[in-house]
Tab-separated table of C-alpha atoms in Angstrom:
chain	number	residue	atom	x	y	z
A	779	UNK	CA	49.814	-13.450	-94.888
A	780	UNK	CA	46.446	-11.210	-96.574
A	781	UNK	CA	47.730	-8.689	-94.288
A	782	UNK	CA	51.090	-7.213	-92.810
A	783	UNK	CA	52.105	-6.886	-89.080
A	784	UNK	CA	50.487	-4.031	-87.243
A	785	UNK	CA	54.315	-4.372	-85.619
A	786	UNK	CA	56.000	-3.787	-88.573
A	787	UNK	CA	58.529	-6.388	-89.963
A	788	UNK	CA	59.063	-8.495	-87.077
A	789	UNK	CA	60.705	-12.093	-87.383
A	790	UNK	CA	57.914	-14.593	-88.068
A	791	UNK	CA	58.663	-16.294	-84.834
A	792	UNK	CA	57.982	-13.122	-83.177
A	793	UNK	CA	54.634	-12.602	-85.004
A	794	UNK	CA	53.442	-15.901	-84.615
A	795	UNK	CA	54.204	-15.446	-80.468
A	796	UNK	CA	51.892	-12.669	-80.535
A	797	UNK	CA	48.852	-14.195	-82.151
A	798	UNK	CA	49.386	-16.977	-80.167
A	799	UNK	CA	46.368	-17.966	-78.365
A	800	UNK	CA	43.453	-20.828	-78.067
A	801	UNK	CA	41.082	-18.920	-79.900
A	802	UNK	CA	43.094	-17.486	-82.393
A	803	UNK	CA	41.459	-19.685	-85.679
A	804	UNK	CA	38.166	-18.028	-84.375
A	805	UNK	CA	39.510	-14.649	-84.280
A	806	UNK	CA	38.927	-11.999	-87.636
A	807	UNK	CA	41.749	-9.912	-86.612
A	808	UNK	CA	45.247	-10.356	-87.924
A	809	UNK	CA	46.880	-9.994	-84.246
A	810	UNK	CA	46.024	-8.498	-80.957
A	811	UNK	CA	45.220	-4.377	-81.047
A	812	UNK	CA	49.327	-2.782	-80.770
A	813	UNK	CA	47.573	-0.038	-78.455
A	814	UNK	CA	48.531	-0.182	-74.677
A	815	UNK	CA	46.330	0.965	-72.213
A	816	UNK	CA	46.960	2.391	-69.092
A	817	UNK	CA	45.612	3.943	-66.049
A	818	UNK	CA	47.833	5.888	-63.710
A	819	UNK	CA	45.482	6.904	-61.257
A	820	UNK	CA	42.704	5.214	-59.967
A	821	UNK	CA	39.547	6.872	-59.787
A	822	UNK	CA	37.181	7.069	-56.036
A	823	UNK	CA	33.385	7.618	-56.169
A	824	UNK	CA	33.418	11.063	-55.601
A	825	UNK	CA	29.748	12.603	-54.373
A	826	UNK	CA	28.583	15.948	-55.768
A	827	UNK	CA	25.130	16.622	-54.728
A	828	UNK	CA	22.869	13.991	-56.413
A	829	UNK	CA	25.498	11.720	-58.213
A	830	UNK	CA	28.871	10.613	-57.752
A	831	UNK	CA	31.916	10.454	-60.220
A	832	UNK	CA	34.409	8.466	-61.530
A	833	UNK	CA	37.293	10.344	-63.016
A	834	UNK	CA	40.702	8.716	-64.010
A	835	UNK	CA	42.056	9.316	-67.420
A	836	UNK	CA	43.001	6.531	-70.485
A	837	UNK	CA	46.439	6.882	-71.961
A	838	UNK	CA	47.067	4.908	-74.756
A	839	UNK	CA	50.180	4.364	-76.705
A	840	UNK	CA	50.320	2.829	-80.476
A	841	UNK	CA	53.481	0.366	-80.900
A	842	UNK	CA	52.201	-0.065	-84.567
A	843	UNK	CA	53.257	0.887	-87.877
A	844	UNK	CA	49.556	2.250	-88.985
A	845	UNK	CA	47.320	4.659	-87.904
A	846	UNK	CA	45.067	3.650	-85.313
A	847	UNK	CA	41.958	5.649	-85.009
A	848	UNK	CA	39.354	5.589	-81.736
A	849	UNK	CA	36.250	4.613	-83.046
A	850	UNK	CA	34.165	3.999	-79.046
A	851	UNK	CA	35.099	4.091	-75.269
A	852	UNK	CA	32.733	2.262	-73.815
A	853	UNK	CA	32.968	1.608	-69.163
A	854	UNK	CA	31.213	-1.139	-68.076
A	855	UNK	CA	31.326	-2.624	-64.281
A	856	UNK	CA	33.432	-5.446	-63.919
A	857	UNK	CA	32.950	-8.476	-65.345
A	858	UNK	CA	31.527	-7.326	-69.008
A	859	UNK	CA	28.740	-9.900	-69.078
A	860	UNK	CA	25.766	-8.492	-70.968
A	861	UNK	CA	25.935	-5.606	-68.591
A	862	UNK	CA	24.760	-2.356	-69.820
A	863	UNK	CA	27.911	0.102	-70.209
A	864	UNK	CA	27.782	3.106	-67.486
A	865	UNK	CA	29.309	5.249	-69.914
A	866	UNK	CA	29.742	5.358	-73.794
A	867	UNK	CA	31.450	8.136	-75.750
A	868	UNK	CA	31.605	8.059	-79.276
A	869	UNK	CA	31.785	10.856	-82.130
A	870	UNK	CA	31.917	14.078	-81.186
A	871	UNK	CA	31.593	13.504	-77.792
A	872	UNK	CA	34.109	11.336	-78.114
A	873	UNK	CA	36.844	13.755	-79.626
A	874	UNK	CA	35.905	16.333	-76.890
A	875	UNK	CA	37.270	13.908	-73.753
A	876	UNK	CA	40.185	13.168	-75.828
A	877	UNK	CA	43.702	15.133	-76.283
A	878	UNK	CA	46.690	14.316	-77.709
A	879	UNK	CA	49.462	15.801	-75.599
A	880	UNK	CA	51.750	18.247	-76.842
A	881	UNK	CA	49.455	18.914	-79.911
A	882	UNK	CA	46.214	20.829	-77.817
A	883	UNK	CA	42.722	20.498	-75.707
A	884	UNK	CA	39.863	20.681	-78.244
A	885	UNK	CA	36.702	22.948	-76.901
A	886	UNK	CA	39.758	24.761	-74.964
A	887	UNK	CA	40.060	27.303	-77.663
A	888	UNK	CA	43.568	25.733	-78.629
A	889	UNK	CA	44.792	23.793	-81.572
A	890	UNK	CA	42.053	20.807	-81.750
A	891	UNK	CA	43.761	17.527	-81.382
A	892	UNK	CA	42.742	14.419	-83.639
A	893	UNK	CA	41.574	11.057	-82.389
A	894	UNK	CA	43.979	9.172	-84.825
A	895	UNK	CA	47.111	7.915	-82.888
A	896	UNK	CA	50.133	7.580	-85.094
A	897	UNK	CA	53.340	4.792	-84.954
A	898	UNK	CA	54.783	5.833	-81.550
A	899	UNK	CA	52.060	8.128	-80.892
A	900	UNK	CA	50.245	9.011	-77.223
A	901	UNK	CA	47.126	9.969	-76.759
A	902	UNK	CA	44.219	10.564	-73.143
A	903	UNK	CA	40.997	9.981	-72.948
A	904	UNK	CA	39.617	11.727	-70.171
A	905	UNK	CA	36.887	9.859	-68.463
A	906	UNK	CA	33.936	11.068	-66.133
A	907	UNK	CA	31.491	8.060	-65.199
A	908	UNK	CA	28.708	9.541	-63.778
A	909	UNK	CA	27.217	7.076	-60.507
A	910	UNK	CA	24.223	7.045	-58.366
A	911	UNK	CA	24.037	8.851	-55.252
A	912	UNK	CA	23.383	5.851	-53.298
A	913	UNK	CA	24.432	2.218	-53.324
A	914	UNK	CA	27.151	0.530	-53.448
A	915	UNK	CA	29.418	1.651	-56.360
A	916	UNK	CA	31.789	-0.601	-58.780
A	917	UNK	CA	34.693	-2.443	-57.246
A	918	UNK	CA	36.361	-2.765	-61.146
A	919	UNK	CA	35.765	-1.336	-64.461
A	920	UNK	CA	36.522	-2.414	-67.747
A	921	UNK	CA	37.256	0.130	-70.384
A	922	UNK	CA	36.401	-1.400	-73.954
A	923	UNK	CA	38.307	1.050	-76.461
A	924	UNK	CA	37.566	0.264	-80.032
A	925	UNK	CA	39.901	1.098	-82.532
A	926	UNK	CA	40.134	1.321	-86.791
A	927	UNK	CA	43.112	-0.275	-87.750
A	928	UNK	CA	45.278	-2.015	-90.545
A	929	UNK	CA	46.601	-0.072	-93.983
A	930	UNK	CA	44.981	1.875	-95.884
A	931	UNK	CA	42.774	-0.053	-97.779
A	932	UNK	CA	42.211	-3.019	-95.502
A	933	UNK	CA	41.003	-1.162	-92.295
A	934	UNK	CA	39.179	-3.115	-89.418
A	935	UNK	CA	38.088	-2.732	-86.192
A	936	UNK	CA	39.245	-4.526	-83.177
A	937	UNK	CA	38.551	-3.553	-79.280
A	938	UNK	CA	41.300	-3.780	-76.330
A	939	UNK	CA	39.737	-4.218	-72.714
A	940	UNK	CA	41.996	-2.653	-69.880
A	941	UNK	CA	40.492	-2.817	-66.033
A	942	UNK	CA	41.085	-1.032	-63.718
A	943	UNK	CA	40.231	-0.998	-59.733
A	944	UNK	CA	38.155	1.453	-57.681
A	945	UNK	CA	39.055	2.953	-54.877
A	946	UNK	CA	36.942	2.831	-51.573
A	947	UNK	CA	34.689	5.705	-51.105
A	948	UNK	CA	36.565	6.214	-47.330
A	949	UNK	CA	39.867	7.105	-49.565
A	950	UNK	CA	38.129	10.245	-50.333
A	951	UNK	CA	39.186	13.087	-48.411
A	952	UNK	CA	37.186	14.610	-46.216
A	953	UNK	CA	37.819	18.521	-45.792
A	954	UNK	CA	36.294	22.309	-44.179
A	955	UNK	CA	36.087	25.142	-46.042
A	956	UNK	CA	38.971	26.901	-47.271
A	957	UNK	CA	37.173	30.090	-46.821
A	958	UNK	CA	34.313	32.108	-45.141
A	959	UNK	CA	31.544	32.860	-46.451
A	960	UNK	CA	30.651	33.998	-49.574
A	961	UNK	CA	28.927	33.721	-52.252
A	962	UNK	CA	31.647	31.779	-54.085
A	963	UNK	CA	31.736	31.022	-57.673
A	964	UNK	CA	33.870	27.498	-58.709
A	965	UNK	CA	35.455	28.824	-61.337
A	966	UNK	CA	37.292	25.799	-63.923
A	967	UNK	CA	35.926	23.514	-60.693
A	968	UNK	CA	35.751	20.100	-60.720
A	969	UNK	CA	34.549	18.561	-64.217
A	970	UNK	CA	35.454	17.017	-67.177
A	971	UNK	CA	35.953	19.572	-69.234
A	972	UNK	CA	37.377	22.111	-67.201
A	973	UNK	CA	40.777	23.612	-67.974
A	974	UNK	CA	42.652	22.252	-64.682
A	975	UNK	CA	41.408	18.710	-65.750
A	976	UNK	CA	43.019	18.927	-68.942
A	977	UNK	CA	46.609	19.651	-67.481
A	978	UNK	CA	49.078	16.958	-67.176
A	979	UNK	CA	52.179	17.868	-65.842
A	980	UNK	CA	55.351	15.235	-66.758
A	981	UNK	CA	57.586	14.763	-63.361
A	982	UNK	CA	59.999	12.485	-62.745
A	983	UNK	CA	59.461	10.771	-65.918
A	984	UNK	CA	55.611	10.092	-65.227
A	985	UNK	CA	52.566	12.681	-66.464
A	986	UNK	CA	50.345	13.771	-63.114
A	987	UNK	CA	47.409	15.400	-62.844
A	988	UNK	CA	47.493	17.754	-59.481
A	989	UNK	CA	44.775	19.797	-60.588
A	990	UNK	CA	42.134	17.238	-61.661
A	991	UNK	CA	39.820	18.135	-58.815
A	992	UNK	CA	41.208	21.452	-58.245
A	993	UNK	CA	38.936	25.066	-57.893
A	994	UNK	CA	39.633	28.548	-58.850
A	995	UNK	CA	37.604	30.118	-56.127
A	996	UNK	CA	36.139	33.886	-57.063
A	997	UNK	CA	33.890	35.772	-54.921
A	998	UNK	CA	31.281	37.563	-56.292
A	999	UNK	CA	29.162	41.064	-56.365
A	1000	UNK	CA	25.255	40.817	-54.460
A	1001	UNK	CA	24.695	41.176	-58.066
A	1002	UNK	CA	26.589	37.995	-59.152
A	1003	UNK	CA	29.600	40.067	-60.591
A	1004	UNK	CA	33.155	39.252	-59.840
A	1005	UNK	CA	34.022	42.793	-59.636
A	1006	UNK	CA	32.261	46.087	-59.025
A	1007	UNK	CA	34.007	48.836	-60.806
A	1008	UNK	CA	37.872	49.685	-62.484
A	1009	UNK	CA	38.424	45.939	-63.210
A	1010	UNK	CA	42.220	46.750	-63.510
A	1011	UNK	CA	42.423	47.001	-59.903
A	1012	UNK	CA	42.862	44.095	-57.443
A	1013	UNK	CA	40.886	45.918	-54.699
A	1014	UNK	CA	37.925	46.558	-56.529
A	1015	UNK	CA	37.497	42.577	-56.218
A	1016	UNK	CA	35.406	41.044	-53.189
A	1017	UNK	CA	37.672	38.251	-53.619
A	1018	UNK	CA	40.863	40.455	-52.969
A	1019	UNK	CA	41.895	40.473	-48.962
A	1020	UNK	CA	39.635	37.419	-47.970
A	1021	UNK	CA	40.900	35.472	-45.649
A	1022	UNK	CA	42.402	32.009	-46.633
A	1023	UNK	CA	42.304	28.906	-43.821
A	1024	UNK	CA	43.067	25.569	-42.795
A	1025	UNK	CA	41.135	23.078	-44.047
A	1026	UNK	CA	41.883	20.712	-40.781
A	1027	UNK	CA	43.968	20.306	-38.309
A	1028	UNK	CA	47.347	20.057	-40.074
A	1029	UNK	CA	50.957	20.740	-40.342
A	1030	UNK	CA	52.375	23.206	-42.778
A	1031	UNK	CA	54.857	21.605	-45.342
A	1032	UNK	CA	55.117	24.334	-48.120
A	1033	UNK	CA	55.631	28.385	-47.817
A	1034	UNK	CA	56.504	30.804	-51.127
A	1035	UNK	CA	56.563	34.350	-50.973
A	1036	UNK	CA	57.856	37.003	-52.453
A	1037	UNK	CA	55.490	36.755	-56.099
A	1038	UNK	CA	54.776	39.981	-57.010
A	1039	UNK	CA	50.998	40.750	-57.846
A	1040	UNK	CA	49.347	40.919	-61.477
A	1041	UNK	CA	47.225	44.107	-62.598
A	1042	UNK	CA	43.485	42.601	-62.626
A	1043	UNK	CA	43.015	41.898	-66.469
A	1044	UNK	CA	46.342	43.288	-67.359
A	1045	UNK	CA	49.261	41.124	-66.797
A	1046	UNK	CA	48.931	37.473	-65.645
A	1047	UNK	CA	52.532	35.838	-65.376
A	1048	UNK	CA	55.508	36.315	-63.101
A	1049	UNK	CA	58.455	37.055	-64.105
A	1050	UNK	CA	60.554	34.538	-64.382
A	1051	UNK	CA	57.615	32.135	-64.662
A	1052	UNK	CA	58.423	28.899	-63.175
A	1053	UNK	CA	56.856	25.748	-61.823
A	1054	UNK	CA	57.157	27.379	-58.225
A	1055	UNK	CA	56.220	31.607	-59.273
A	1056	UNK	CA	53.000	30.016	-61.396
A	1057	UNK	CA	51.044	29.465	-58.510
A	1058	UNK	CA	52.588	32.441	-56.809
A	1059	UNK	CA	52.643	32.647	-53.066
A	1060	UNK	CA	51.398	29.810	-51.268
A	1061	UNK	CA	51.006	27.819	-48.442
A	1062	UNK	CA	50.866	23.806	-48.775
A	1063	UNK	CA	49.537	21.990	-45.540
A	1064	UNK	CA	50.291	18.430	-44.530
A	1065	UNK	CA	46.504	16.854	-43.722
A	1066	UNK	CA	48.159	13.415	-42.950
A	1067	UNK	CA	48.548	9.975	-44.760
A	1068	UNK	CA	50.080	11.317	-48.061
A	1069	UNK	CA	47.634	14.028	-48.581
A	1070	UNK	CA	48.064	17.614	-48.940
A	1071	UNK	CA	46.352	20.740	-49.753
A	1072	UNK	CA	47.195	23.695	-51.604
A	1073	UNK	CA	46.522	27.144	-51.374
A	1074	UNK	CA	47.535	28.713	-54.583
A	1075	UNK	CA	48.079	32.833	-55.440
A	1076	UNK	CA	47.868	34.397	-52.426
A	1077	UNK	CA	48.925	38.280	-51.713
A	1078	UNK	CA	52.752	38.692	-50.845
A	1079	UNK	CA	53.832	39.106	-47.438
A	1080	UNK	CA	49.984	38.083	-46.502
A	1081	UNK	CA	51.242	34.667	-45.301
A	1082	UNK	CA	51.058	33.964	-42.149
A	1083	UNK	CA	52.719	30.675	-41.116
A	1084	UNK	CA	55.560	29.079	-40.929
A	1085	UNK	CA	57.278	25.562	-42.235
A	1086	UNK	CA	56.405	23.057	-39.659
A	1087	UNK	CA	54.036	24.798	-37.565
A	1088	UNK	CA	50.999	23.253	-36.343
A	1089	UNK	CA	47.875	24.937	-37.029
A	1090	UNK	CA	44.210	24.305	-36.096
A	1091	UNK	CA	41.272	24.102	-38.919
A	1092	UNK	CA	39.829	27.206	-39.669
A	1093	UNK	CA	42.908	28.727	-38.622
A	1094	UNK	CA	43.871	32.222	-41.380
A	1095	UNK	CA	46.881	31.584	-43.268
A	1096	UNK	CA	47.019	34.611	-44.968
A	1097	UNK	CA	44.898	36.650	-47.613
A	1098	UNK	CA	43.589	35.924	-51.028
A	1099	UNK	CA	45.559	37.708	-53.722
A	1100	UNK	CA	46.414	37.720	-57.757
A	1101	UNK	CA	49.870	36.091	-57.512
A	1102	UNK	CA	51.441	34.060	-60.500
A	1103	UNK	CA	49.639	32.490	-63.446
A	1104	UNK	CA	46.743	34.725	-62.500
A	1105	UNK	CA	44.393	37.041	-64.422
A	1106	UNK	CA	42.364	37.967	-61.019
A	1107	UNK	CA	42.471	37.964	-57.518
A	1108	UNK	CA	41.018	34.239	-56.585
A	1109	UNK	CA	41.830	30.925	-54.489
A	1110	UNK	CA	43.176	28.341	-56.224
A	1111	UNK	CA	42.581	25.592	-54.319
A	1112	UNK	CA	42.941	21.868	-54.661
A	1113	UNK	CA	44.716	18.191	-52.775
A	1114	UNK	CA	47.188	16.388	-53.964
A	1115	UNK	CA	49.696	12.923	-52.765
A	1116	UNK	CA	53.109	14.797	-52.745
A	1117	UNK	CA	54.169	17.764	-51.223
A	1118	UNK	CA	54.677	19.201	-54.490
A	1119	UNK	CA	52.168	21.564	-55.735
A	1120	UNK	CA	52.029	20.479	-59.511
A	1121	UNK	CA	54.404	17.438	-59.332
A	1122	UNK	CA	52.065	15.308	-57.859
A	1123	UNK	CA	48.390	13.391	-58.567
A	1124	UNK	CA	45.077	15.152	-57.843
A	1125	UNK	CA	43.000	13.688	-55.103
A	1126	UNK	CA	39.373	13.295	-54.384
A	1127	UNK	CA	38.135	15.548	-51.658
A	1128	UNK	CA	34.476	16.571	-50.256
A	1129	UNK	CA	33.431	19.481	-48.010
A	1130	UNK	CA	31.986	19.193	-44.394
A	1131	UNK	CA	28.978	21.411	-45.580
A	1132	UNK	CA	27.717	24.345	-48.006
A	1133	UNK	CA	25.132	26.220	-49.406
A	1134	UNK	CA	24.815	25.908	-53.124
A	1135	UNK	CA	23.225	29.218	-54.377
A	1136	UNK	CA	23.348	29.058	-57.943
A	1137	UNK	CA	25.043	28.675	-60.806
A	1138	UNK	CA	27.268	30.917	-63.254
A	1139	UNK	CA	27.046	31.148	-67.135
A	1140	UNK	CA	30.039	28.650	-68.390
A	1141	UNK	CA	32.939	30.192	-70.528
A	1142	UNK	CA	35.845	28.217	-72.024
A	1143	UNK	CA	38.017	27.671	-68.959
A	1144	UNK	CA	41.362	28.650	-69.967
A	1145	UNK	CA	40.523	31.866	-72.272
A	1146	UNK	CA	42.623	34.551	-70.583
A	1147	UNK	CA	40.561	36.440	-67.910
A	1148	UNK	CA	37.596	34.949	-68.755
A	1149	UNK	CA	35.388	34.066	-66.013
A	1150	UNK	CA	31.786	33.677	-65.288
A	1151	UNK	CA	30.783	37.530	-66.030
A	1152	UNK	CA	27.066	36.975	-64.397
A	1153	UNK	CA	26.207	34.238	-61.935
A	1154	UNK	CA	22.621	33.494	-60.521
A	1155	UNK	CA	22.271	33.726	-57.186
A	1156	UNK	CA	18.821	32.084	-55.715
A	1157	UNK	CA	17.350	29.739	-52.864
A	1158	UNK	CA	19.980	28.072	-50.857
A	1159	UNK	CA	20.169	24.434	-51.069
A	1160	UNK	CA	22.534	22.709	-48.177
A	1161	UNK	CA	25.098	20.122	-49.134
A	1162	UNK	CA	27.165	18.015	-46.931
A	1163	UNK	CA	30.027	15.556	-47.753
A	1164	UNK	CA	30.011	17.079	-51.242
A	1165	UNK	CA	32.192	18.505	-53.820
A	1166	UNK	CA	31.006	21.649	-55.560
A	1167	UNK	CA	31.166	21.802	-59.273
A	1168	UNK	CA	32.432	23.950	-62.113
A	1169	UNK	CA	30.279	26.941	-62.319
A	1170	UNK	CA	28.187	26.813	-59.277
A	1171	UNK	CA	27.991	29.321	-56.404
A	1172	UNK	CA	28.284	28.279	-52.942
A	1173	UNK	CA	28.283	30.198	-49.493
A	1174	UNK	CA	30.347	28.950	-46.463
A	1175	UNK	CA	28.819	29.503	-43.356
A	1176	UNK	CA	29.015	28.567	-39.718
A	1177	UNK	CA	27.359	25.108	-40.568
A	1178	UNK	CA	30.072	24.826	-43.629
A	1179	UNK	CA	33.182	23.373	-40.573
């Protein structure tokens, strides 16, 4: 054979069983791409204001001896065809969606990751198909990865297509406000390059993302500050004391206390830091048919319900604070499948109603106390059934439930 097993030495009854196929005389490559694919999570069209999104992520495994280096991700609605793709990354947009885990986030202001995937080797693309507001969206995609493979000195490339299934739009949860008023900026909100999207936790032998649609909520100055003076101290936050409430009418699964509270800017872990004290005191409620909500660093001995109490939406359980893996007082917010606030997979959720004010200069989302220092606050724009997104500012009012 001109060139050697992307498998390694395998028995030559065992190579010739996987180039087995019809069209296999017709084919230039060797044998079959040795990169899995999978998708653990399937994405739902979730609205944001004028378009919708598809986010799920690509993990793909080498069980090759070479390199294998991602050339193109290409999504196209299902079947292919001579459809034109919804979504193409390539170059360097391509190495920003991708991270190899364990090794860093690149534009995270970590150690950059590389898009070559070595024997045994695991690496994510993370994927954010951007959709009409209106019509009907795809039923199936088909990711078309393209890969550079083979030794050194005989690379090719060869493509692997892996499908996977949409979810109906009525799977996407449908939510109030977890707070009054406002205004509100989404802080590392919903996006794909946001620090909580790039966070896969490994439980029970399986990586999850709980936070891929989650929100750092911080309220802001009239001047579109998050603070007004001192920024060591909690209080001088508007965020600090706000109110936190139900979401709907639910049933509360989850209540921590006893975190004690950062210094603004100062300190920003608990001590010990563990997968419970990182989110600090919280409440998780139970909104029904697997899904449930989080509300993440709130103040200690603010809370104000109970394990299996019933509450109404809109109902306060308890105040905003700076609890846990937490430079300033905020809301962390966001839904997941599990009663587990990080052991579980981030669902799709969209707000009765909001104002959207503005928006917020973007910083790197997880440089340490970095948030947006100066927001714009203008003409309010109302938005129902939506999801707000990274760096805008939104207002909750009486019209938001």
């Amino acid at each position: 054979m001109s060139r050697r097993s992307p498998f390694g030495a395998l028995p030559l009854v065992a190579l010739l069983a996987a180039g087995a196929g019809p069209d296999i005389a017709a084919q230039s490559r060797p044998f079959p791409p040795p990169i899995a694919i999978q998708v653990f999570h399937r994405p739902a069209p979730l609205p944001a204001g004028p378009t919708r999104y598809l986010c799920y992520e690509l993990h793909l495994t080498s069980y090759g001896a070479d390199t294998a280096r991602i050339v193109r991700v290409e999504v196209f609605e299902a079947p292919i065809g001579n459809g034109t793709p919804l979504l193409v990354y390539g170059g360097n947009e391509l190495a920003a969606v991708t991270a190899r885990p364990g090794v860093g986030l690149r534009g995270l202001e970590r150690a950059p990751p590389t898009d070559v995937i070595g024997p045994g080797s695991h690496a994510m693309v993370y994927v954010w198909v951007p959709l009409p507001a209106a019509g009907p969206a795809p039923a199936r995609l088909v990711n078309r990865v393209t890969f550079e493979l083979g030794p050194n000195g005989n690379r090719y490339e060869d493509a692997v297509n892996a499908e996977v299934s949409v979810e109906p739009a009525t799977t996407v949860v449908r939510i109030g406000a977890p707070l009054k008023g406002g205004p509100w900026a989404v802080f590392n909100g919903p996006s794909n390059t946001s620090g909580h999207r790039r966070t896969p936790l490994v439980f029970d032998g399986r990586p999850a993302l709980a936070q891929r649609y989650a929100i750092d909520f911080v309220k802001l100055t009239p001047a579109g500050g998050s603070y007004a003076t001192d920024s060591t101290r909690n209080e001088n936050y508007p965020s600090y004391g706000q109110e936190v409430i139900a979401v709907a009418d639910a049933m509360v699964a989850t209540v921590f206390d006893g975190v004690k509270e950062n210094i603004a800017r100062t300190t920003f872990r608990p001590d010990p830091f563990t997968i419970r004290t990182a989110i600090g005191n919280h409440v998780i409620l139970d909104l029904g048919q697997g899904r449930f909500a989080l509300y993440a660093h709130l103040q200690p001995g603010s809370l104000r319900v109970r394990v299996g109490q019933r509450v109404r939406r809109g109902e306060i359980l308890g105040l905003l604070g700076n609890a846990g893996n937490s430079f300033l007082p905020h809301l962390h917010f966001h839904i997941v499948d599990r009663n587990l606030a990080l052991g579980a997979e981030g669902l799709p959720y969209v707000i009765d109603g909001f104002d959207l004010l503005g928006t917020c200069e973007p910083v790197a989302a997880d440089a340490i106390g970095r948030i947006p220092e100066q927001c714009t606050i203008g003409t309010a724009t109302r938005r129902t059934g939506s999801i707000p997104l990274r760096d805008q500012v939104v207002r909750f009012g009486p019209g938001s439930r």
